[in-house]
Phi, psi and omega in degrees: 000134176268135195280121166315147186279093186298132200263130181294151187279155164300011194211152165247165177243138191230145151195169190242141184225145192227071163093014188240084182267355177252348155295319196271306189314311184304306198289303181288319174343307188292330172279004198267321193289320197283331188295310192267001204250290198298316184091007170292177170245125200270143187231144166229140173238100189289118167254093202015060198284004195343053174226195176306346175267014137315301194277329162308324173280341172289347179285331197275125164264008168270348188244136182276094194260116161254139179261121156281124163270093179292163179277160181283162190053022181267151210281157190291326170294311206305299178334320197278323195287319176301331180285318206292318184309321188287324166302292191305345173266352163235013174272138188267349185273172187265348184229155168243137165259148173247128172222149162299166175262343172263018170260136175246117157260133188250353170225084204281016174294350185271359174290320178295319189307329192269334166304303177318307177288342215247324203286333180324153176278129194094333203285127179253000174183145175223143186192201178233139222272318218247161188231006179204161159273132187243356195086154171301302189312322214272314174269014145297305204286350183298304181316286173339301173311285190294350163290319174293323188287321202279311205274344172271339179284336156309317196287326196281344186281345186270337163295334187102008190274161167272124199211138172311149176303130164292132187257144169351111195242033155220142193285150214238305217245141167295164191258140179263030186271325154186107181259153101298125206215145206261074186286015151297311177265344142326304194291339195267353177250335202090005185256118172236197202277315185272114193218091179085165191273093188202182175284137170317133176068024178276302176299325156305339167285306184303316174329295204281354186271338203280344193252007171087034173252178215226133158237121179329121153229113183271155175300188181262338190288333192290291176322294175298023167284316195234035171182174199221144190222119183271122185266132168076020172324305194296323180279350163289311185314316200267004176086012186249153156075049189282343192277344180311123158296348172300323173325320173292298165001279161337304211266331182284325186286324180300318178299293199289344175265339188291311146328288170327321192226041164049053176267095169290176192269000000 
C-alpha cells in the first residue's frame, strides 16, 4: 500500500520580534508542536533587536528567520508593518496568520476556526476587534463610555471650548495580534500591510471593503477561548511604559505560561 503524502496546510504564521525575548520564547514554544503536527511554516521577522531575543531566534532550526535592518528612528507601527510585508513577499501559502509575540495560543484549533471563516466567498480577512476579553458587560461599558466621551468632545468644540478631537467610539478594524489574511488576493491587488500613516493593515481593510471584500469579525468571547493576549505586552516587555498598569497583567500571564510549559530562565 502506498503511503499517503502529507498535505501542507494553506497557511503560514508570521510574528515580528523586537526585544521581547521572554514573550517570544513563550509564544514560539506554544507554536512549536502545532507547527510540527499541522505542518505550517512559522516566519519570524526580527527588527534588529540586537539582544538575547535575536540570539535565541538564531538558535531555532524550525522557524524561518528574517533579520531586518530598519532605518534609524523608524516609527514602531511602520517597523511592524514593513516587517510583515517581508513575510508577505516570501510566503508561498494562500493565507497568512498574523500573531504578536505576546499572543499565547493554548489551543491550536483557532487556526482551523479562522481558516474556515476566511475560506468563505469574498472574505479576505478574519480577526477580532478587541485585543483583550473584558467580558460582555465590560465590552458594552467601553462602547458607552467612549460614546459619551466622543460627543462630550464634539459639544465642547461646538461651543468654542478647548478639547481634543473626538475619536470613533466603535472599533472599525480587526487587530493584528491574531488575524488571518488571504494574501493571494492581497498580492493580486498589490496591497501591503504597511500602506500609509496608519497601523498595519488598517488602510488595506478600507481598500478591501471598497473593493467588495468582507472582513470577518469574530466575537472576543470566541477568540479568547483559544488564546491569551497581553495587550501592549510587546511594549511592556521591551522596557517601555513601565508605569502602565498593564505591566502587572503582563508579568502575571507571562509567569503562568512559563510555568505551564516548563520554561526555565
